[in-house]
XYZ file of C-alpha atoms in Angstrom:
427
model
C 114.067 99.731 100.773
C 115.050 96.106 100.165
C 115.736 93.860 102.949
C 116.867 90.131 102.690
C 116.458 87.954 105.760
C 116.451 84.082 106.672
C 113.909 82.240 108.869
C 114.590 82.600 112.479
C 117.605 84.754 111.768
C 118.921 88.154 112.775
C 116.530 90.987 113.473
C 116.458 93.773 110.851
C 115.274 97.411 111.220
C 112.420 98.830 109.277
C 112.718 102.336 110.348
C 109.113 102.512 110.495
C 107.217 104.885 112.977
C 104.973 103.386 115.609
C 102.011 104.093 113.430
C 103.401 102.439 110.275
C 104.276 99.370 112.372
C 100.650 99.242 113.348
C 99.481 99.328 109.821
C 102.024 96.844 108.946
C 100.706 94.428 111.628
C 97.158 94.963 110.560
C 98.024 94.099 106.885
C 99.818 90.914 107.875
C 96.907 89.942 110.038
C 94.643 90.157 106.911
C 96.997 87.962 104.778
C 97.254 85.431 107.752
C 93.520 84.897 107.801
C 93.697 84.171 104.093
C 96.524 81.584 104.406
C 94.300 78.325 103.700
C 95.655 78.146 100.106
C 99.021 77.470 101.433
C 97.830 74.126 102.967
C 98.022 75.312 106.664
C 95.149 74.279 108.913
C 94.785 74.660 112.636
C 96.891 71.879 114.354
C 99.383 71.715 117.078
C 101.851 73.778 115.338
C 99.604 76.965 115.927
C 99.971 76.503 119.737
C 103.737 77.510 119.521
C 102.589 81.110 118.695
C 99.786 81.399 121.300
C 96.047 81.288 121.337
C 95.010 84.260 119.184
C 94.586 82.516 115.847
C 93.676 85.675 113.949
C 97.107 87.357 114.613
C 99.773 86.886 112.003
C 102.814 84.608 112.770
C 104.967 85.604 109.717
C 107.196 87.918 111.609
C 108.023 88.685 115.188
C 107.969 92.436 115.953
C 110.193 94.204 118.515
C 109.629 97.944 118.191
C 110.525 98.766 114.676
C 112.701 95.570 114.217
C 111.281 92.436 112.618
C 112.481 88.744 112.788
C 111.209 85.990 110.294
C 109.638 82.997 111.686
C 108.839 79.844 109.610
C 107.590 81.320 106.310
C 109.485 82.090 103.113
C 108.640 84.339 100.430
C 108.268 88.191 100.060
C 106.542 90.991 101.532
C 105.934 94.475 99.778
C 104.641 97.101 102.380
C 104.671 100.571 101.216
C 108.384 101.388 100.679
C 109.766 98.037 102.282
C 110.341 95.155 100.170
C 111.370 92.139 102.351
C 112.676 88.871 100.860
C 112.636 85.842 103.328
C 114.783 82.740 102.651
C 114.794 79.211 104.185
C 117.153 78.633 106.997
C 118.671 75.647 105.034
C 120.739 76.236 101.973
C 122.200 79.448 103.323
C 125.608 78.937 101.771
C 123.872 79.188 98.086
C 123.471 82.436 96.228
C 120.071 83.691 96.843
C 119.023 83.474 93.274
C 119.796 79.595 93.509
C 117.870 79.393 96.609
C 114.550 80.713 95.006
C 115.089 78.209 92.092
C 115.617 75.398 94.477
C 112.393 76.256 96.382
C 110.338 76.243 93.254
C 111.883 72.911 92.611
C 110.711 71.609 96.044
C 107.259 73.119 95.383
C 106.958 71.148 92.094
C 106.532 68.034 93.960
C 103.680 69.396 96.217
C 100.028 68.917 95.817
C 98.582 71.348 98.501
C 99.787 74.419 96.806
C 97.866 74.267 93.601
C 100.395 76.124 91.338
C 102.167 74.914 88.105
C 105.698 74.886 89.599
C 106.590 71.948 87.431
C 105.902 73.766 84.279
C 108.318 76.653 85.117
C 111.327 76.588 82.948
C 113.800 76.932 85.923
C 116.842 75.900 84.051
C 116.405 78.879 81.764
C 115.483 81.566 84.475
C 117.086 83.080 87.288
C 115.278 85.312 89.736
C 116.742 87.855 92.158
C 113.515 88.103 94.277
C 110.625 85.917 95.060
C 108.277 88.429 93.767
C 109.828 88.142 90.257
C 109.538 84.422 90.430
C 105.981 84.222 91.363
C 105.025 86.921 88.831
C 106.917 85.033 85.994
C 105.295 81.760 87.083
C 101.796 83.438 86.745
C 102.593 85.302 83.436
C 104.288 82.291 81.720
C 101.333 79.818 82.597
C 98.455 82.093 81.969
C 99.802 83.534 78.580
C 100.231 79.993 77.407
C 97.016 78.790 78.460
C 94.825 81.782 77.160
C 96.848 81.784 73.937
C 95.921 78.264 73.128
C 92.594 78.108 74.991
C 90.720 81.610 75.040
C 87.924 81.372 77.547
C 84.222 82.090 76.915
C 81.527 81.395 79.259
C 77.712 82.162 79.946
C 77.540 85.293 81.845
C 74.472 86.407 83.546
C 73.130 89.908 82.407
C 70.143 91.890 83.678
C 69.346 94.851 81.414
C 66.691 96.762 79.767
C 65.682 95.462 76.202
C 62.911 96.325 73.598
C 61.870 92.671 73.499
C 61.642 89.853 75.940
C 64.695 87.839 76.231
C 65.740 85.123 78.606
C 63.592 85.682 81.636
C 61.630 88.678 82.998
C 63.386 90.302 85.911
C 60.020 91.182 87.544
C 61.386 93.405 90.463
C 63.404 95.589 88.046
C 60.795 95.535 85.518
C 58.149 96.836 88.081
C 60.549 99.408 89.474
C 62.119 100.681 86.321
C 59.266 100.240 83.843
C 55.727 99.872 85.046
C 56.074 102.507 87.724
C 57.845 104.992 85.266
C 55.336 104.511 82.463
C 57.801 102.547 80.177
C 55.944 99.377 80.143
C 56.901 98.685 76.547
C 60.420 97.917 77.579
C 61.588 94.942 79.531
C 64.136 94.223 82.132
C 65.400 90.837 81.252
C 67.906 88.343 82.683
C 69.609 86.248 80.360
C 73.150 84.404 79.797
C 74.919 85.230 76.636
C 78.099 83.244 75.678
C 80.842 86.045 75.931
C 84.385 86.539 76.148
C 83.964 89.546 78.414
C 83.360 87.457 81.569
C 84.256 87.271 85.265
C 87.316 84.936 84.903
C 88.939 87.049 82.240
C 88.167 90.298 84.004
C 89.844 88.824 87.120
C 92.874 87.626 84.966
C 93.077 91.124 83.358
C 92.913 93.014 86.653
C 95.791 90.724 88.152
C 97.898 91.145 85.219
C 97.623 94.983 85.591
C 98.649 94.716 89.258
C 101.817 92.446 88.477
C 102.843 94.767 85.648
C 103.241 97.559 88.050
C 105.355 95.534 90.328
C 107.730 93.518 88.000
C 111.171 94.646 86.592
C 111.680 91.408 84.777
C 111.596 92.258 80.913
C 110.287 88.721 80.090
C 107.462 89.038 82.627
C 106.588 92.443 81.224
C 106.451 90.965 77.849
C 104.167 88.096 78.857
C 102.042 90.223 81.084
C 101.558 92.863 78.226
C 100.682 89.875 75.934
C 97.982 88.912 78.225
C 96.573 92.387 78.355
C 96.692 92.556 74.542
C 94.660 89.253 74.452
C 92.028 90.569 77.067
C 91.693 93.989 75.348
C 88.089 93.310 74.659
C 87.388 92.514 78.183
C 85.973 95.318 80.657
C 88.344 96.757 83.290
C 86.921 95.804 86.789
C 88.389 96.226 90.132
C 88.384 92.768 91.644
C 89.054 91.211 95.102
C 89.523 87.695 96.292
C 85.616 87.234 96.684
C 85.212 87.798 92.823
C 86.943 84.468 92.393
C 83.997 82.734 94.054
C 81.539 83.832 91.334
C 83.430 82.010 88.596
C 82.226 78.524 87.990
C 84.645 76.500 85.806
C 83.993 73.230 84.185
C 85.842 70.434 86.028
C 87.515 69.616 82.727
C 89.314 72.974 82.651
C 92.088 72.217 85.076
C 94.400 74.467 83.481
C 92.057 77.315 83.843
C 91.369 76.423 87.399
C 95.091 76.787 88.239
C 94.911 80.211 86.600
C 92.124 81.215 88.959
C 93.739 79.836 92.086
C 96.880 81.770 91.279
C 94.737 84.808 90.750
C 93.176 84.126 93.928
C 96.500 83.814 95.635
C 97.681 87.213 94.385
C 94.244 89.020 95.396
C 94.098 87.517 98.805
C 97.751 88.464 99.564
C 97.417 92.110 98.208
C 96.094 95.366 99.383
C 95.554 97.543 96.360
C 94.704 101.293 96.741
C 92.481 102.409 93.918
C 93.362 106.064 94.383
C 97.138 105.820 94.856
C 99.219 103.224 92.813
C 102.153 103.887 95.159
C 100.408 102.523 98.341
C 100.077 98.913 96.760
C 100.943 96.237 99.530
C 101.629 92.826 98.356
C 103.069 89.558 99.952
C 103.288 85.782 99.232
C 104.603 83.468 102.041
C 104.957 79.823 102.216
C 105.157 77.815 105.392
C 108.325 75.720 105.034
C 106.865 72.817 107.321
C 104.341 72.382 104.458
C 106.973 72.734 101.611
C 109.395 70.232 103.248
C 106.774 67.669 103.863
C 105.220 67.865 100.445
C 108.654 67.609 98.819
C 109.816 64.563 100.849
C 106.383 62.832 100.311
C 106.482 63.783 96.633
C 109.859 62.362 95.928
C 108.891 59.097 97.702
C 105.413 58.698 95.894
C 107.286 59.401 92.577
C 110.482 57.446 92.833
C 109.818 54.544 95.331
C 106.522 53.209 93.839
C 107.854 49.675 94.575
C 107.297 50.367 98.325
C 103.732 51.128 97.620
C 103.465 54.549 99.457
C 100.274 55.466 100.907
C 99.390 58.963 102.225
C 97.207 58.592 105.362
C 94.313 61.113 105.980
C 93.948 62.741 109.221
C 92.756 60.299 111.831
C 92.417 60.176 115.788
C 94.385 58.348 118.269
C 91.283 57.394 120.534
C 88.186 55.565 119.781
C 86.494 58.700 120.999
C 87.686 60.629 118.054
C 89.874 63.095 120.032
C 93.592 63.697 119.927
C 94.111 64.091 116.253
C 96.851 62.467 114.183
C 98.439 64.322 111.396
C 99.043 63.057 108.015
C 102.026 60.695 107.578
C 102.911 58.240 104.833
C 103.010 54.305 105.202
C 105.331 52.093 103.050
C 105.379 48.454 102.505
C 107.864 45.768 102.028
C 108.650 46.166 104.923
C 105.825 48.308 106.644
C 107.373 51.707 107.666
C 105.655 54.741 108.946
C 107.245 58.158 107.850
C 106.863 61.672 108.979
C 108.907 64.918 108.644
C 110.021 67.456 110.951
C 111.265 70.702 109.613
C 113.840 71.464 112.350
C 117.528 71.520 112.563
C 118.505 68.902 115.013
C 120.984 69.628 117.806
C 122.937 66.373 118.279
C 125.061 67.325 121.322
C 122.554 65.994 123.835
C 121.598 62.177 124.393
C 118.222 62.780 122.653
C 120.047 63.648 119.192
C 117.965 66.731 118.773
C 114.744 64.959 118.937
C 112.098 66.674 121.099
C 110.038 64.818 123.683
C 106.915 65.625 122.052
C 108.086 64.379 118.640
C 109.101 61.008 120.261
C 105.685 60.646 121.977
C 104.103 61.482 118.630
C 105.896 58.820 116.791
C 105.146 56.117 119.253
C 101.527 57.036 118.971
C 101.835 56.742 115.205
C 103.316 53.428 115.725
C 100.529 52.092 118.029
C 97.547 53.646 115.925
C 99.127 52.127 112.609
C 100.185 48.991 114.165
C 103.626 49.242 112.574
C 106.972 48.773 114.733
C 109.164 50.955 112.364
C 109.032 54.727 112.318
C 111.161 57.036 110.267
C 111.603 60.768 111.142
C 113.084 62.836 108.288
C 114.682 66.203 109.140
C 116.449 68.679 106.853
C 120.112 68.794 106.904
C 121.832 72.063 107.382
C 125.351 72.869 106.264
C 128.374 70.826 105.377
C 128.304 68.566 108.412
C 128.012 64.743 107.578
C 124.625 63.211 107.959
C 123.957 61.167 110.810
C 121.160 58.342 111.576
C 119.991 57.731 114.992
C 117.877 54.781 116.118
C 115.998 54.569 119.310
C 114.100 51.584 120.484
C 111.241 51.404 122.841
C 109.587 48.348 124.348
C 105.765 48.114 124.055
C 104.785 46.395 127.345
C 101.270 46.393 126.024
C 102.142 44.073 123.199
C 104.312 41.561 124.985
C 107.269 43.778 124.934
C 107.509 44.153 121.213
C 110.275 46.727 120.154
C 109.291 49.793 118.420
C 112.371 51.234 116.410
C 112.376 55.008 115.650
C 114.794 56.226 113.317
C 115.774 59.817 112.864
C 117.741 60.991 109.719
C 118.918 64.114 108.134
C 118.250 64.752 104.235
C 120.337 67.347 102.360
C 117.502 68.552 99.854
C 119.681 71.488 98.739
C 121.752 69.336 96.287
C 120.738 67.572 92.900
C 117.773 65.394 92.615
C 119.849 62.053 92.171
C 121.683 62.687 95.263
C 118.600 63.408 97.206
C 116.929 60.118 95.921
C 120.024 58.314 96.850
C 119.830 59.641 100.371
C 116.314 58.533 100.950
C 116.870 55.207 99.417
C 119.600 54.724 102.158
C 117.337 55.806 104.972
C 114.464 53.716 103.884
C 116.575 50.667 104.304
C 115.613 50.127 107.847
C 118.171 48.051 109.526
């Protein structure tokens, strides 16, 4: 059963029994606890969902019905395949939405995947799953074809001569105590192709081959399996990725490893029944939107000397944390993003009280009197820019100007850059 829904959209029925819903929730809880690779950390956004930080926040459940929260991507749980799309760009065909989100991700830094290398202009994906499988297959095949990976792999085994170092415990247990003292248990590190990295890639390739229906993905995954034919088959989990130590010079291989980790951490694979494979990959749209806007500014507005700020604290006692933002020069400007659709019917123009206080805190801490809040534009309504001024009485009445602007990120890149250029002109 395939279902397609949008963030914070309508509920859909899964048709699951109570026991299956319980298993579904348990699986999502496990995925939630592995979400760090998406750039999510504990911050004030978590308080919206309650204090239990181990419970998943991807979906809201009401009996057998589900409703998407603020993540996009896909969930494969037993016979259910769920595609979740962003609340913006809903007027676009879903295939185009997927390509658009992958384009946004190409500007990001937190999610360490080669989105910029994906030939989006020549590919169309009807589901998120197919898009991410092709991404892995395309990048990994290209890397391993041109750069086969060999490494020193530690092996402990019995030999007829001393090789490497003597594994004393195994030698005593298996040789001296059994009267086979003429043989040795040795630990050594041969330079081999059959290593942990290649075993992980082979295992992930087999998993993805069982899920994909895309012929190009199948072709690339089969090519990978052919390249890794001399590598032993091994059941792998996310923890196996921690055993691989790559040279820092091998950045392309590091990306392959992180992609493999992402798939392994998001999957629940039954070794006994291939039909019970569960799989999901979900991305937080707050992070995607923030990373895209900041990436566009850092790439196309270098004359403003953009400087991404690390996390800081509002007080000298190092409490009340300030999230990342970006500062521009000429003139000085603090920028932050909010992935919310503004309701402009009230006098606050859809800006929450909390966001306004937060921006004022940014201004005070950064000692900059101009702040820009960027929101995503939704639908065909014309964009509006709203400016609020606040008198800082602790600074002789200096005015702090806070501008709120909507940016349509569903269009072409030139148009997105033009919109950002307009809102950066603070006047």
